[in-house]
mmCIF file of C-alpha atoms in Angstrom:
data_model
loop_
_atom_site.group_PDB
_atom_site.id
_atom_site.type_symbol
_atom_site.label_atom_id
_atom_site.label_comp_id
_atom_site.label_asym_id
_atom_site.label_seq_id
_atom_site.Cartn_x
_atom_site.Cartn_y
_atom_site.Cartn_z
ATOM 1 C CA UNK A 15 55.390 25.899 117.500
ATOM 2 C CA UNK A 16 56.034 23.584 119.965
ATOM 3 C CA UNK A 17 58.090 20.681 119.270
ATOM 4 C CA UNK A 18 56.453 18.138 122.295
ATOM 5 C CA UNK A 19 53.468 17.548 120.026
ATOM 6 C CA UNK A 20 55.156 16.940 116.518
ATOM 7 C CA UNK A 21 53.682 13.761 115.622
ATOM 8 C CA UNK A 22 57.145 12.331 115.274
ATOM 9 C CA UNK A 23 57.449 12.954 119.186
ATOM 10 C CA UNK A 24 54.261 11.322 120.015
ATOM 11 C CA UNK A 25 54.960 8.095 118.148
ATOM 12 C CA UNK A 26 58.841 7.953 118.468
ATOM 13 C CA UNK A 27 58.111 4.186 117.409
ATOM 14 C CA UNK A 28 55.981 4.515 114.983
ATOM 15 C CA UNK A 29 58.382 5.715 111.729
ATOM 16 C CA UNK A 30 60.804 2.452 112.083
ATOM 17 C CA UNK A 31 57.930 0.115 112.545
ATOM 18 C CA UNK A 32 56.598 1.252 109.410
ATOM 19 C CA UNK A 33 59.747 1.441 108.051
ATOM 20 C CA UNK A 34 59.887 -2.281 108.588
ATOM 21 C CA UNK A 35 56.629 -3.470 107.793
ATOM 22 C CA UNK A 36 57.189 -1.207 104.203
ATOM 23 C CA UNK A 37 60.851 -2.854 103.605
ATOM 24 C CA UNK A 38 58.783 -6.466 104.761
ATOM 25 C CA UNK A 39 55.901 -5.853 102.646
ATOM 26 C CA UNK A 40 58.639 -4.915 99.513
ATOM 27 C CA UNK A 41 60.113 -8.017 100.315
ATOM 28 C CA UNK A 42 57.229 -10.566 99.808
ATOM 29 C CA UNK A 43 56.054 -8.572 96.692
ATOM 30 C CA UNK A 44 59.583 -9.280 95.303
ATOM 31 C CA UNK A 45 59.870 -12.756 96.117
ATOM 32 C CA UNK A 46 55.842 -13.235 94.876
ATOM 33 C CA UNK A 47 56.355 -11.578 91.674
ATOM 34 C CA UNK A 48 59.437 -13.733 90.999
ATOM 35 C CA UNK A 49 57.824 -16.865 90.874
ATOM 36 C CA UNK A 50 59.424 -19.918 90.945
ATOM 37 C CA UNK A 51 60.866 -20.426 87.897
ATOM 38 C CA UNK A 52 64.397 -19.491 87.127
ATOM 39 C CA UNK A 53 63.354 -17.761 83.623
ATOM 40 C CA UNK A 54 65.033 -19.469 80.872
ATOM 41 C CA UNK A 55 68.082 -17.475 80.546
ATOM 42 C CA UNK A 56 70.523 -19.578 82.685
ATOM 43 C CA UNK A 57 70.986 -22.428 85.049
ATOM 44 C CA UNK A 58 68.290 -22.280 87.875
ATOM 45 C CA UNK A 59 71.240 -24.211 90.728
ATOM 46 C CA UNK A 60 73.851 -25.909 90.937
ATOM 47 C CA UNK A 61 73.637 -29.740 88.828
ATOM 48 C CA UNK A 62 73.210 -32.293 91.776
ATOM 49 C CA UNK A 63 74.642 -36.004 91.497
ATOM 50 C CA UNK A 64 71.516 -37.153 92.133
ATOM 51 C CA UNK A 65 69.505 -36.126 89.319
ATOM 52 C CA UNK A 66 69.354 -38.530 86.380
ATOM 53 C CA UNK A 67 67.382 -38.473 83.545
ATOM 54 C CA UNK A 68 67.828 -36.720 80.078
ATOM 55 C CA UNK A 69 69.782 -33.348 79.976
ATOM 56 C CA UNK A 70 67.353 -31.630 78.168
ATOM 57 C CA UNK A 71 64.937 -32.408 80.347
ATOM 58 C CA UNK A 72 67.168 -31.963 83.874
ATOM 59 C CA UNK A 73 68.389 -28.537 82.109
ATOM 60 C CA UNK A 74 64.722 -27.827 81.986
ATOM 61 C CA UNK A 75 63.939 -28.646 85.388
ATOM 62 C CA UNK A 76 67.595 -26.787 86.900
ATOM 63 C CA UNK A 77 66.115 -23.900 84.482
ATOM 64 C CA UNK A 78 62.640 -23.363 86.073
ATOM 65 C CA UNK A 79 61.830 -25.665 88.996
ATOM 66 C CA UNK A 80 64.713 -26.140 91.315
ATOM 67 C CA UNK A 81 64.621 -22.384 92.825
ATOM 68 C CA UNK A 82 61.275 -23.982 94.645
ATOM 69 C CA UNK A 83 62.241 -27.456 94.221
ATOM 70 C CA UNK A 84 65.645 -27.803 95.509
ATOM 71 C CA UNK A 85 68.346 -29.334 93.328
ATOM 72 C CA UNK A 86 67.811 -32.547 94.166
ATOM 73 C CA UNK A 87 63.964 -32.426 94.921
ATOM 74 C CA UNK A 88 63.886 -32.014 98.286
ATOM 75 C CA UNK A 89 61.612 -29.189 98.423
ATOM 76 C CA UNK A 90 63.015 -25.470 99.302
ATOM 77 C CA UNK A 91 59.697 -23.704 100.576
ATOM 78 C CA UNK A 92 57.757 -26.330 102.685
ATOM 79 C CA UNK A 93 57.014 -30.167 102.395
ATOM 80 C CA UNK A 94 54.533 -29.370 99.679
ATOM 81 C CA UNK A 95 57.442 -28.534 97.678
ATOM 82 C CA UNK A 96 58.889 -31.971 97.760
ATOM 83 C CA UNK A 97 58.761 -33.814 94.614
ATOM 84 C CA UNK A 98 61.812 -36.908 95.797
ATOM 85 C CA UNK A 99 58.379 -39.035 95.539
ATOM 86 C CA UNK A 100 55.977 -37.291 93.709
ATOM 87 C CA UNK A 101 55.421 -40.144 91.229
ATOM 88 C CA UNK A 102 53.603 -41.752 94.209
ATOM 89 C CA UNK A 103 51.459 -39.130 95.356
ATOM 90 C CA UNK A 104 50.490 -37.828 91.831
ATOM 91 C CA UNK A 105 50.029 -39.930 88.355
ATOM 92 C CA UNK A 106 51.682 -38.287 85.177
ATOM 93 C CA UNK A 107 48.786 -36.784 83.972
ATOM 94 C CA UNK A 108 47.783 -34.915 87.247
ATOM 95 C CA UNK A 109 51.710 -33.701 87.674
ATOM 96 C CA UNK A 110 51.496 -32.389 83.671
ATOM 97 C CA UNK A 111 48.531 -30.334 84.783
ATOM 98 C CA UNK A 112 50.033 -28.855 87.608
ATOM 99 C CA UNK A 113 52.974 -27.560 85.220
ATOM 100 C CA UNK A 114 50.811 -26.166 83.224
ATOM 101 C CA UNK A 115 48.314 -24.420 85.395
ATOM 102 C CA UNK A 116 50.020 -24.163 88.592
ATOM 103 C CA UNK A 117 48.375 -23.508 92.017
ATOM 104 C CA UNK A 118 48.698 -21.715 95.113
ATOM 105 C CA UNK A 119 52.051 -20.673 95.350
ATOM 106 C CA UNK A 120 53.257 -22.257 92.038
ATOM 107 C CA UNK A 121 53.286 -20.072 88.768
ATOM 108 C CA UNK A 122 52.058 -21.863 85.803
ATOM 109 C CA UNK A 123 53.914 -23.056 83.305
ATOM 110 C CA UNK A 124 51.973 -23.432 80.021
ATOM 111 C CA UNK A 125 53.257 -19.820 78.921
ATOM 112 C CA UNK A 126 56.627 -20.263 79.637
ATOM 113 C CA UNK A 127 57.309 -23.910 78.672
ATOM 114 C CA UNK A 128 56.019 -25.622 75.286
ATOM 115 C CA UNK A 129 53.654 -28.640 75.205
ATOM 116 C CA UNK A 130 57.122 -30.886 74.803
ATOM 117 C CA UNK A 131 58.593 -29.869 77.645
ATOM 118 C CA UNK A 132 55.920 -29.650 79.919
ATOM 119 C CA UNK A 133 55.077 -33.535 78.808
ATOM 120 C CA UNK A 134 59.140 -34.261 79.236
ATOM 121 C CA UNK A 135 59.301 -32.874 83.251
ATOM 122 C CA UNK A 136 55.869 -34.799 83.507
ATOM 123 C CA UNK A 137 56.945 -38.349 82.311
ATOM 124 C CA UNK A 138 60.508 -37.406 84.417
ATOM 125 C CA UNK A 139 58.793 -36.323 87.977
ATOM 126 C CA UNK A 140 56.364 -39.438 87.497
ATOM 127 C CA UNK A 141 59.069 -42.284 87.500
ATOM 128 C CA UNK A 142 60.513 -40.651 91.033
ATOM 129 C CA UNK A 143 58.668 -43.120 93.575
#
């Protein structure tokens, strides 16, 4: 057989090219199927001096948010991610939504969080203007 047209000798670039795009393509799927949230098992960051508001509800927010939100809601995966201001951009009632049903990126919420909660990061985000 002759070893000049073994298709790893034609392509020599081809098998770590695809060796990157597979290892890429792993990658995204990971960080997709991880969401945003942090899962309720454990703090989401570190607690930020800037934060105030009621523990339960900034435990709640460290717990699922801040891994896309940044710990002191800066934003961690774009501008769109930046809730320092959302209580000008959004009214309580539009922000509860979004929790619940998520979009684009975001995962919702309403299975992961109860009715309480959801209502308690609402009211919270809201008063940051």
């Amino acid at each position: 057989m002759n070893d000049r047209n073994h298709p790893s000798r034609l392509r020599p670039l081809a098998r770590p090219i695809a060796r990157l795009s597979l290892a890429a393509t792993a990658a995204a799927a990971l960080l997709l199927a991880s969401g945003c949230g942090g899962g309720s098992g454990g703090q989401g960051g570190a607690a930020s001096a800037e934060l105030t508001g009621p523990a339960e509800t900034l435990t709640l927010y460290r717990n699922n948010c801040v891994n896309c939100h940044g710990a002191e809601l800066q934003g961690r995966m774009g501008a769109v991610t930046n809730l320092a201001e959302v209580g000008s951009r959004m009214s309580e009632a539009e922000i509860e939504a979004q929790i619940k049903s998520g979009s684009g990126a975001m995962p919702a919420f309403a299975e992961r969080l109860t009715e309480e909660e959801i209502k308690a990061l609402a009211s919270w985000l809201a008063g940051h203007k």
